[in-house]
PDB file of C-alpha atoms in Angstrom:
ATOM      1  CA  MET A   1      26.055 -18.138 -13.677  1.00 41.00           C
ATOM      2  CA  GLY A   2      25.397 -14.359 -13.661  1.00 46.00           C
ATOM      3  CA  LYS A   3      25.616 -12.146 -10.612  1.00 53.00           C
ATOM      4  CA  LYS A   4      22.193 -11.842  -8.935  1.00 61.00           C
ATOM      5  CA  GLY A   5      22.917  -8.724  -6.918  1.00 72.00           C
ATOM      6  CA  LYS A   6      21.740  -7.908  -3.431  1.00 84.00           C
ATOM      7  CA  LEU A   7      18.484  -9.579  -2.419  1.00 85.00           C
ATOM      8  CA  VAL A   8      15.671  -7.551  -0.881  1.00 81.00           C
ATOM      9  CA  HIS A   9      13.117  -9.075   1.495  1.00 80.00           C
ATOM     10  CA  HIS A  10       9.889  -7.085   1.292  1.00 74.00           C
ATOM     11  CA  MET A  11       6.337  -8.002   2.324  1.00 69.00           C
ATOM     12  CA  GLY A  12       7.109 -11.726   2.378  1.00 73.00           C
ATOM     13  CA  MET A  13       8.825 -11.652  -1.024  1.00 77.00           C
ATOM     14  CA  THR A  14      12.484 -12.049  -1.913  1.00 85.00           C
ATOM     15  CA  MET A  15      13.766 -10.334  -5.041  1.00 86.00           C
ATOM     16  CA  THR A  16      16.801  -8.546  -6.406  1.00 88.00           C
ATOM     17  CA  GLU A  17      17.115  -4.789  -5.890  1.00 87.00           C
ATOM     18  CA  GLU A  18      16.258  -4.210  -9.562  1.00 87.00           C
ATOM     19  CA  GLN A  19      13.174  -6.453  -9.351  1.00 86.00           C
ATOM     20  CA  HIS A  20      12.123  -4.598  -6.189  1.00 83.00           C
ATOM     21  CA  ARG A  21      12.506  -1.190  -7.885  1.00 86.00           C
ATOM     22  CA  LYS A  22      10.418  -2.397 -10.856  1.00 87.00           C
ATOM     23  CA  TRP A  23       7.749  -3.961  -8.604  1.00 83.00           C
ATOM     24  CA  HIS A  24       7.546  -0.817  -6.464  1.00 84.00           C
ATOM     25  CA  ARG A  25       7.348   1.508  -9.500  1.00 85.00           C
ATOM     26  CA  GLU A  26       4.549  -0.592 -11.075  1.00 84.00           C
ATOM     27  CA  LEU A  27       2.631  -0.725  -7.779  1.00 81.00           C
ATOM     28  CA  MET A  28       2.811   3.049  -7.324  1.00 83.00           C
ATOM     29  CA  GLN A  29       1.637   3.600 -10.920  1.00 83.00           C
ATOM     30  CA  HIS A  30      -1.269   1.208 -10.331  1.00 78.00           C
ATOM     31  CA  LEU A  31      -2.218   3.097  -7.156  1.00 79.00           C
ATOM     32  CA  GLY A  32      -1.970   6.461  -8.929  1.00 81.00           C
ATOM     33  CA  ILE A  33       0.898   7.713  -6.759  1.00 84.00           C
ATOM     34  CA  SER A  34       3.336  10.007  -8.552  1.00 86.00           C
ATOM     35  CA  ASP A  35       7.101   9.546  -8.340  1.00 86.00           C
ATOM     36  CA  GLU A  36       7.297  12.837  -6.412  1.00 87.00           C
ATOM     37  CA  GLU A  37       4.658  11.755  -3.843  1.00 85.00           C
ATOM     38  CA  ASP A  38       6.431   8.420  -3.401  1.00 84.00           C
ATOM     39  CA  ARG A  39       9.838  10.118  -2.996  1.00 85.00           C
ATOM     40  CA  LYS A  40       8.441  12.517  -0.359  1.00 84.00           C
ATOM     41  CA  TRP A  41       6.808   9.657   1.561  1.00 81.00           C
ATOM     42  CA  HIS A  42      10.033   7.630   1.650  1.00 80.00           C
ATOM     43  CA  GLN A  43      12.013  10.708   2.671  1.00 82.00           C
ATOM     44  CA  ALA A  44       9.599  11.377   5.550  1.00 81.00           C
ATOM     45  CA  GLN A  45       9.986   7.770   6.737  1.00 80.00           C
ATOM     46  CA  GLN A  46      13.757   8.177   6.946  1.00 80.00           C
ATOM     47  CA  GLU A  47      13.693  11.545   8.750  1.00 72.00           C
ATOM     48  CA  PRO A  48      12.059  11.492  12.194  1.00 63.00           C
ATOM     49  CA  ALA A  49       9.920  14.570  12.891  1.00 60.00           C
ATOM     50  CA  SER A  50      11.928  15.259  16.055  1.00 55.00           C
ATOM     51  CA  GLU A  51      14.523  13.713  18.324  1.00 54.00           C
ATOM     52  CA  GLU A  52      11.722  12.507  20.582  1.00 54.00           C
ATOM     53  CA  ALA A  53      10.149  10.585  17.695  1.00 53.00           C
ATOM     54  CA  ALA A  54      13.416   8.736  17.057  1.00 53.00           C
ATOM     55  CA  ASP A  55      13.707   7.682  20.712  1.00 58.00           C
ATOM     56  CA  ALA A  56      10.012   7.030  21.402  1.00 60.00           C
ATOM     57  CA  GLU A  57       8.772   3.574  22.279  1.00 67.00           C
ATOM     58  CA  PRO A  58       5.969   2.121  20.143  1.00 67.00           C
ATOM     59  CA  LEU A  59       2.584   3.112  21.552  1.00 78.00           C
ATOM     60  CA  GLY A  60       0.782  -0.140  20.855  1.00 84.00           C
ATOM     61  CA  ASP A  61       0.887  -3.496  19.129  1.00 85.00           C
ATOM     62  CA  ARG A  62       2.441  -3.825  15.705  1.00 85.00           C
ATOM     63  CA  VAL A  63      -0.204  -3.738  12.975  1.00 85.00           C
ATOM     64  CA  ASN A  64      -0.578  -5.997   9.948  1.00 89.00           C
ATOM     65  CA  PRO A  65      -1.551  -3.482   7.213  1.00 88.00           C
ATOM     66  CA  PHE A  66      -3.208  -6.236   5.187  1.00 88.00           C
ATOM     67  CA  ALA A  67      -5.545  -6.986   8.099  1.00 90.00           C
ATOM     68  CA  ILE A  68      -6.478  -3.296   8.292  1.00 90.00           C
ATOM     69  CA  GLY A  69      -6.978  -3.138   4.525  1.00 90.00           C
ATOM     70  CA  GLY A  70      -9.089  -6.304   4.521  1.00 89.00           C
ATOM     71  CA  GLY A  71     -11.178  -5.001   7.415  1.00 91.00           C
ATOM     72  CA  PHE A  72     -11.726  -1.705   5.619  1.00 93.00           C
ATOM     73  CA  LEU A  73     -12.790  -3.514   2.436  1.00 92.00           C
ATOM     74  CA  ALA A  74     -15.338  -5.543   4.423  1.00 92.00           C
ATOM     75  CA  TYR A  75     -16.600  -2.320   6.055  1.00 94.00           C
ATOM     76  CA  CYS A  76     -16.983  -0.689   2.638  1.00 95.00           C
ATOM     77  CA  VAL A  77     -18.958  -3.680   1.339  1.00 95.00           C
ATOM     78  CA  ARG A  78     -21.289  -3.544   4.390  1.00 95.00           C
ATOM     79  CA  ARG A  79     -21.842   0.193   3.811  1.00 95.00           C
ATOM     80  CA  GLY A  80     -22.678  -0.407   0.135  1.00 96.00           C
ATOM     81  CA  TRP A  81     -19.654   1.553  -1.072  1.00 96.00           C
ATOM     82  CA  LEU A  82     -18.104  -1.486  -2.752  1.00 96.00           C
ATOM     83  CA  ILE A  83     -19.521  -4.593  -4.382  1.00 96.00           C
ATOM     84  CA  GLN A  84     -17.537  -7.791  -3.841  1.00 95.00           C
ATOM     85  CA  GLN A  85     -17.516 -10.489  -6.514  1.00 94.00           C
ATOM     86  CA  GLY A  86     -15.747 -13.838  -6.485  1.00 91.00           C
ATOM     87  CA  ARG A  87     -13.786 -15.601  -3.750  1.00 87.00           C
ATOM     88  CA  GLY A  88     -10.164 -16.115  -2.794  1.00 84.00           C
ATOM     89  CA  ARG A  89      -7.658 -15.082  -5.451  1.00 84.00           C
ATOM     90  CA  ASN A  90     -10.519 -14.414  -7.879  1.00 90.00           C
ATOM     91  CA  MET A  91     -12.131 -11.808  -5.615  1.00 90.00           C
ATOM     92  CA  SER A  92     -12.731  -8.372  -7.114  1.00 94.00           C
ATOM     93  CA  TYR A  93     -14.254  -5.184  -5.726  1.00 95.00           C
ATOM     94  CA  TYR A  94     -16.220  -2.554  -7.640  1.00 96.00           C
ATOM     95  CA  VAL A  95     -16.981   0.941  -6.376  1.00 96.00           C
ATOM     96  CA  THR A  96     -20.609   2.148  -6.352  1.00 96.00           C
ATOM     97  CA  ALA A  97     -21.767   5.709  -7.031  1.00 95.00           C
ATOM     98  CA  VAL A  98     -22.304   6.236  -3.290  1.00 95.00           C
ATOM     99  CA  GLY A  99     -18.900   4.674  -2.654  1.00 95.00           C
ATOM    100  CA  ARG A 100     -17.105   7.154  -4.913  1.00 94.00           C
ATOM    101  CA  LYS A 101     -18.299  10.029  -2.753  1.00 93.00           C
ATOM    102  CA  ALA A 102     -17.746   8.235   0.568  1.00 94.00           C
ATOM    103  CA  LEU A 103     -14.254   6.994  -0.308  1.00 93.00           C
ATOM    104  CA  GLY A 104     -13.362  10.486  -1.506  1.00 91.00           C
ATOM    105  CA  GLY A 105     -13.845  11.583   2.111  1.00 90.00           C
ATOM    106  CA  PHE A 106     -10.910   9.316   2.995  1.00 88.00           C
ATOM    107  CA  GLY A 107      -8.800  10.768   0.189  1.00 90.00           C
ATOM    108  CA  ILE A 108      -9.357   7.636  -1.907  1.00 90.00           C
ATOM    109  CA  THR A 109     -10.102   8.860  -5.422  1.00 89.00           C
ATOM    110  CA  LYS A 110      -8.154   6.416  -7.589  1.00 87.00           C
ATOM    111  CA  TYR A 111      -9.054   2.779  -7.747  1.00 82.00           C
TER     112      TYR A 111
END
């Protein structure tokens, strides 16, 4: 049996380091994030802005980013910025003309 390599646990998934690199690269491409933008983001996460930031206690409850994302999608549908079709795993969202402009105000320009 071949060597699997180190396993990575990320967002509820378990995969090898190579699978994780491939998954991450494909996700960033899908989101329209360049390799340079992704590298800078990861670098900023590893380097605290100051010594105080490294020692600071969390200011609130830990957040589930999927809950925030889901809440924002529902908000966008209510505002008429997105149209929701389907249910469950078959759910899709489509941006409206008004939504393109409104989402641009949040820096969201790639869908």
